[in-house]
């Protein structure tokens, strides 16, 4: 994996470096130096890829029963569920995650995600993306017909940092 994840229950203070810090209580993300008083998530880049790449931190929110149809992304990422429950199907495996559990997606391996039927679900993630994806939506549906289906999930970008 190109990213490591740390969870800090009682805050964290970090200096400059190739890491993203997410403040759970304030719902804010920072690249490099940051101080968080409460619960924090920290993604550390374990190796810098060659060429033009960026780190993106974003959040995806699903209403009850929301799904992300079978899809891929242009780069890998580590996700952490903030609340609700989500089932992730990929590479012939299926796993359900609860709050503050994490999972890794390679990017090119197709993934299907199904949120809780009864409660709102949200995860925050850090993706390592080729630079040309700056500011762009990264989801590509395996079946082009899924592009036209209604999407209930909403993504919000916190930050992008070129490497």
PDB file of C-alpha atoms in Angstrom:
ATOM      1  CA  UNK A   1       0.000   0.000   0.000  1.00  0.00           C
ATOM      2  CA  UNK A   2       1.168   3.492  -0.781  1.00  0.00           C
ATOM      3  CA  UNK A   3      -0.757   4.943   2.211  1.00  0.00           C
ATOM      4  CA  UNK A   4      -0.760   4.172   5.935  1.00  0.00           C
ATOM      5  CA  UNK A   5      -3.560   5.157   8.293  1.00  0.00           C
ATOM      6  CA  UNK A   6      -3.440   6.124  11.965  1.00  0.00           C
ATOM      7  CA  UNK A   7      -6.381   6.871  14.240  1.00  0.00           C
ATOM      8  CA  UNK A   8      -5.893   9.194  17.217  1.00  0.00           C
ATOM      9  CA  UNK A   9      -8.713   9.274  19.785  1.00  0.00           C
ATOM     10  CA  UNK A  10      -7.363  12.186  21.870  1.00  0.00           C
ATOM     11  CA  UNK A  11      -5.900  14.509  19.291  1.00  0.00           C
ATOM     12  CA  UNK A  12      -2.639  14.797  17.395  1.00  0.00           C
ATOM     13  CA  UNK A  13      -0.101  17.452  16.448  1.00  0.00           C
ATOM     14  CA  UNK A  14       2.097  16.929  13.396  1.00  0.00           C
ATOM     15  CA  UNK A  15       4.719  18.971  11.593  1.00  0.00           C
ATOM     16  CA  UNK A  16       5.242  19.265   7.862  1.00  0.00           C
ATOM     17  CA  UNK A  17       5.259  16.101   5.797  1.00  0.00           C
ATOM     18  CA  UNK A  18       3.417  14.003   3.241  1.00  0.00           C
ATOM     19  CA  UNK A  19       0.334  13.395   5.349  1.00  0.00           C
ATOM     20  CA  UNK A  20      -3.297  14.412   5.521  1.00  0.00           C
ATOM     21  CA  UNK A  21      -4.993  14.978   8.861  1.00  0.00           C
ATOM     22  CA  UNK A  22      -8.782  14.826   9.179  1.00  0.00           C
ATOM     23  CA  UNK A  23     -10.455  16.412  12.206  1.00  0.00           C
ATOM     24  CA  UNK A  24     -13.531  14.246  12.803  1.00  0.00           C
ATOM     25  CA  UNK A  25     -15.345  16.721  15.079  1.00  0.00           C
ATOM     26  CA  UNK A  26     -14.757  19.775  12.864  1.00  0.00           C
ATOM     27  CA  UNK A  27     -15.142  17.830   9.582  1.00  0.00           C
ATOM     28  CA  UNK A  28     -11.993  19.492   8.198  1.00  0.00           C
ATOM     29  CA  UNK A  29      -8.844  18.176   6.507  1.00  0.00           C
ATOM     30  CA  UNK A  30      -5.279  19.538   6.395  1.00  0.00           C
ATOM     31  CA  UNK A  31      -2.151  18.673   4.435  1.00  0.00           C
ATOM     32  CA  UNK A  32       1.129  18.712   6.368  1.00  0.00           C
ATOM     33  CA  UNK A  33       1.367  20.528   9.683  1.00  0.00           C
ATOM     34  CA  UNK A  34      -1.830  20.291  11.726  1.00  0.00           C
ATOM     35  CA  UNK A  35      -3.136  20.154  15.266  1.00  0.00           C
ATOM     36  CA  UNK A  36      -6.396  18.427  16.201  1.00  0.00           C
ATOM     37  CA  UNK A  37      -7.792  18.460  19.737  1.00  0.00           C
ATOM     38  CA  UNK A  38     -10.232  15.540  19.418  1.00  0.00           C
ATOM     39  CA  UNK A  39     -10.510  12.439  17.261  1.00  0.00           C
ATOM     40  CA  UNK A  40      -8.228  12.562  14.222  1.00  0.00           C
ATOM     41  CA  UNK A  41      -7.413  10.373  11.246  1.00  0.00           C
ATOM     42  CA  UNK A  42      -3.956  10.598   9.663  1.00  0.00           C
ATOM     43  CA  UNK A  43      -3.038   9.226   6.243  1.00  0.00           C
ATOM     44  CA  UNK A  44       0.709   9.057   5.552  1.00  0.00           C
ATOM     45  CA  UNK A  45       2.156   8.647   2.090  1.00  0.00           C
ATOM     46  CA  UNK A  46       4.661   5.789   2.372  1.00  0.00           C
ATOM     47  CA  UNK A  47       6.374   6.498  -0.947  1.00  0.00           C
ATOM     48  CA  UNK A  48       6.154   9.316  -3.464  1.00  0.00           C
ATOM     49  CA  UNK A  49       5.182   8.097  -6.923  1.00  0.00           C
ATOM     50  CA  UNK A  50       7.267   9.281  -9.886  1.00  0.00           C
ATOM     51  CA  UNK A  51       5.748  12.009 -12.049  1.00  0.00           C
ATOM     52  CA  UNK A  52       2.744  14.299 -11.602  1.00  0.00           C
ATOM     53  CA  UNK A  53       0.523  12.993  -8.779  1.00  0.00           C
ATOM     54  CA  UNK A  54      -1.726  14.479  -6.139  1.00  0.00           C
ATOM     55  CA  UNK A  55      -3.298  13.537  -2.828  1.00  0.00           C
ATOM     56  CA  UNK A  56      -7.036  14.163  -2.530  1.00  0.00           C
ATOM     57  CA  UNK A  57      -9.054  14.019   0.668  1.00  0.00           C
ATOM     58  CA  UNK A  58     -12.790  13.846   0.180  1.00  0.00           C
ATOM     59  CA  UNK A  59     -15.944  12.548   1.806  1.00  0.00           C
ATOM     60  CA  UNK A  60     -18.805  10.534   0.336  1.00  0.00           C
ATOM     61  CA  UNK A  61     -22.261  10.602   1.966  1.00  0.00           C
ATOM     62  CA  UNK A  62     -25.046   8.103   1.207  1.00  0.00           C
ATOM     63  CA  UNK A  63     -28.689   8.274   2.271  1.00  0.00           C
ATOM     64  CA  UNK A  64     -30.261   5.014   3.513  1.00  0.00           C
ATOM     65  CA  UNK A  65     -30.205   2.441   0.707  1.00  0.00           C
ATOM     66  CA  UNK A  66     -27.676   4.329  -1.431  1.00  0.00           C
ATOM     67  CA  UNK A  67     -25.332   2.378  -3.705  1.00  0.00           C
ATOM     68  CA  UNK A  68     -22.277   3.050  -5.819  1.00  0.00           C
ATOM     69  CA  UNK A  69     -22.676   0.835  -8.870  1.00  0.00           C
ATOM     70  CA  UNK A  70     -19.723  -1.301  -9.982  1.00  0.00           C
ATOM     71  CA  UNK A  71     -16.948   1.216 -10.624  1.00  0.00           C
ATOM     72  CA  UNK A  72     -13.208   1.959 -10.689  1.00  0.00           C
ATOM     73  CA  UNK A  73     -10.980   4.936  -9.795  1.00  0.00           C
ATOM     74  CA  UNK A  74      -7.752   6.183 -11.462  1.00  0.00           C
ATOM     75  CA  UNK A  75      -5.669   5.594  -8.326  1.00  0.00           C
ATOM     76  CA  UNK A  76      -5.572   3.806  -4.980  1.00  0.00           C
ATOM     77  CA  UNK A  77      -7.081   5.052  -1.738  1.00  0.00           C
ATOM     78  CA  UNK A  78      -7.791   4.294   1.900  1.00  0.00           C
ATOM     79  CA  UNK A  79     -11.315   4.888   3.195  1.00  0.00           C
ATOM     80  CA  UNK A  80     -12.609   5.185   6.775  1.00  0.00           C
ATOM     81  CA  UNK A  81     -16.302   4.844   7.594  1.00  0.00           C
ATOM     82  CA  UNK A  82     -17.479   7.755   9.737  1.00  0.00           C
ATOM     83  CA  UNK A  83     -21.013   6.549  10.477  1.00  0.00           C
ATOM     84  CA  UNK A  84     -23.573   4.047   9.256  1.00  0.00           C
ATOM     85  CA  UNK A  85     -22.638   0.731   7.671  1.00  0.00           C
ATOM     86  CA  UNK A  86     -21.381  -0.121   4.199  1.00  0.00           C
ATOM     87  CA  UNK A  87     -20.843  -3.343   2.253  1.00  0.00           C
ATOM     88  CA  UNK A  88     -17.954  -3.372  -0.197  1.00  0.00           C
ATOM     89  CA  UNK A  89     -17.822  -6.055  -2.920  1.00  0.00           C
ATOM     90  CA  UNK A  90     -14.554  -6.359  -4.860  1.00  0.00           C
ATOM     91  CA  UNK A  91     -12.395  -9.086  -6.366  1.00  0.00           C
ATOM     92  CA  UNK A  92     -14.914 -11.790  -5.420  1.00  0.00           C
ATOM     93  CA  UNK A  93     -15.006 -10.780  -1.729  1.00  0.00           C
ATOM     94  CA  UNK A  94     -17.687  -8.982   0.250  1.00  0.00           C
ATOM     95  CA  UNK A  95     -17.100  -7.227   3.564  1.00  0.00           C
ATOM     96  CA  UNK A  96     -19.281  -5.023   5.748  1.00  0.00           C
ATOM     97  CA  UNK A  97     -17.728  -2.113   7.639  1.00  0.00           C
ATOM     98  CA  UNK A  98     -18.888  -0.158  10.680  1.00  0.00           C
ATOM     99  CA  UNK A  99     -17.834   3.199  12.116  1.00  0.00           C
ATOM    100  CA  UNK A 100     -14.085   3.872  12.062  1.00  0.00           C
ATOM    101  CA  UNK A 101     -13.252   0.667  10.237  1.00  0.00           C
ATOM    102  CA  UNK A 102     -11.171   1.173   7.094  1.00  0.00           C
ATOM    103  CA  UNK A 103     -10.634  -0.476   3.717  1.00  0.00           C
ATOM    104  CA  UNK A 104      -8.218  -0.074   0.819  1.00  0.00           C
ATOM    105  CA  UNK A 105      -9.206   0.131  -2.829  1.00  0.00           C
ATOM    106  CA  UNK A 106      -6.570  -0.368  -5.526  1.00  0.00           C
ATOM    107  CA  UNK A 107      -8.264   1.921  -8.059  1.00  0.00           C
ATOM    108  CA  UNK A 108      -8.420  -0.312 -11.143  1.00  0.00           C
ATOM    109  CA  UNK A 109     -10.185  -3.247  -9.405  1.00  0.00           C
ATOM    110  CA  UNK A 110     -13.982  -2.848  -9.780  1.00  0.00           C
ATOM    111  CA  UNK A 111     -15.908  -2.114  -6.569  1.00  0.00           C
ATOM    112  CA  UNK A 112     -19.619  -2.159  -5.699  1.00  0.00           C
ATOM    113  CA  UNK A 113     -20.693  -0.336  -2.512  1.00  0.00           C
ATOM    114  CA  UNK A 114     -24.046  -0.666  -0.713  1.00  0.00           C
ATOM    115  CA  UNK A 115     -24.821   1.653   2.198  1.00  0.00           C
ATOM    116  CA  UNK A 116     -27.047   0.831   5.156  1.00  0.00           C
ATOM    117  CA  UNK A 117     -30.738   0.443   4.317  1.00  0.00           C
ATOM    118  CA  UNK A 118     -31.773   2.187   7.555  1.00  0.00           C
ATOM    119  CA  UNK A 119     -29.324   5.011   8.328  1.00  0.00           C
ATOM    120  CA  UNK A 120     -27.186   7.672   6.694  1.00  0.00           C
ATOM    121  CA  UNK A 121     -23.682   6.446   5.853  1.00  0.00           C
ATOM    122  CA  UNK A 122     -20.507   8.439   5.204  1.00  0.00           C
ATOM    123  CA  UNK A 123     -16.838   7.751   4.664  1.00  0.00           C
ATOM    124  CA  UNK A 124     -13.777   9.939   4.298  1.00  0.00           C
ATOM    125  CA  UNK A 125     -10.888   8.878   2.076  1.00  0.00           C
ATOM    126  CA  UNK A 126      -7.512   9.841   0.726  1.00  0.00           C
ATOM    127  CA  UNK A 127      -6.758   8.973  -2.893  1.00  0.00           C
ATOM    128  CA  UNK A 128      -3.427   9.041  -4.727  1.00  0.00           C
ATOM    129  CA  UNK A 129      -4.314  10.316  -8.201  1.00  0.00           C
ATOM    130  CA  UNK A 130      -2.544  11.211 -11.443  1.00  0.00           C
ATOM    131  CA  UNK A 131      -2.262  15.015 -11.630  1.00  0.00           C
ATOM    132  CA  UNK A 132      -4.665  15.339 -14.578  1.00  0.00           C
ATOM    133  CA  UNK A 133      -7.517  14.293 -12.242  1.00  0.00           C
ATOM    134  CA  UNK A 134      -7.253  17.490 -10.158  1.00  0.00           C
ATOM    135  CA  UNK A 135     -10.750  18.813  -9.491  1.00  0.00           C
ATOM    136  CA  UNK A 136     -12.410  16.042 -11.504  1.00  0.00           C
ATOM    137  CA  UNK A 137     -14.840  13.314 -10.508  1.00  0.00           C
ATOM    138  CA  UNK A 138     -12.874  10.047 -10.314  1.00  0.00           C
ATOM    139  CA  UNK A 139     -15.584   7.384 -10.497  1.00  0.00           C
ATOM    140  CA  UNK A 140     -15.852   5.398 -13.756  1.00  0.00           C
ATOM    141  CA  UNK A 141     -18.701   2.904 -14.033  1.00  0.00           C
ATOM    142  CA  UNK A 142     -17.878  -0.546 -15.409  1.00  0.00           C
ATOM    143  CA  UNK A 143     -21.270  -0.724 -17.162  1.00  0.00           C
ATOM    144  CA  UNK A 144     -21.798   2.534 -19.106  1.00  0.00           C
ATOM    145  CA  UNK A 145     -25.573   2.180 -18.531  1.00  0.00           C
ATOM    146  CA  UNK A 146     -24.962   2.802 -14.794  1.00  0.00           C
ATOM    147  CA  UNK A 147     -23.784   6.323 -15.644  1.00  0.00           C
ATOM    148  CA  UNK A 148     -27.403   7.249 -16.462  1.00  0.00           C
ATOM    149  CA  UNK A 149     -28.931   5.781 -13.277  1.00  0.00           C
ATOM    150  CA  UNK A 150     -29.849   8.129 -10.408  1.00  0.00           C
ATOM    151  CA  UNK A 151     -27.004   8.641  -7.899  1.00  0.00           C
ATOM    152  CA  UNK A 152     -27.996   9.291  -4.309  1.00  0.00           C
ATOM    153  CA  UNK A 153     -24.459   9.622  -2.918  1.00  0.00           C
ATOM    154  CA  UNK A 154     -22.721  13.002  -2.742  1.00  0.00           C
ATOM    155  CA  UNK A 155     -18.961  13.594  -2.726  1.00  0.00           C
ATOM    156  CA  UNK A 156     -17.237  16.686  -1.329  1.00  0.00           C
ATOM    157  CA  UNK A 157     -13.545  17.432  -1.854  1.00  0.00           C
ATOM    158  CA  UNK A 158     -11.731  18.866   1.191  1.00  0.00           C
ATOM    159  CA  UNK A 159      -8.319  19.321  -0.376  1.00  0.00           C
ATOM    160  CA  UNK A 160      -5.958  18.340  -3.155  1.00  0.00           C
ATOM    161  CA  UNK A 161      -2.190  18.570  -2.807  1.00  0.00           C
ATOM    162  CA  UNK A 162       0.231  18.065  -5.691  1.00  0.00           C
ATOM    163  CA  UNK A 163       3.198  15.912  -4.854  1.00  0.00           C
TER     164      UNK A 163
END
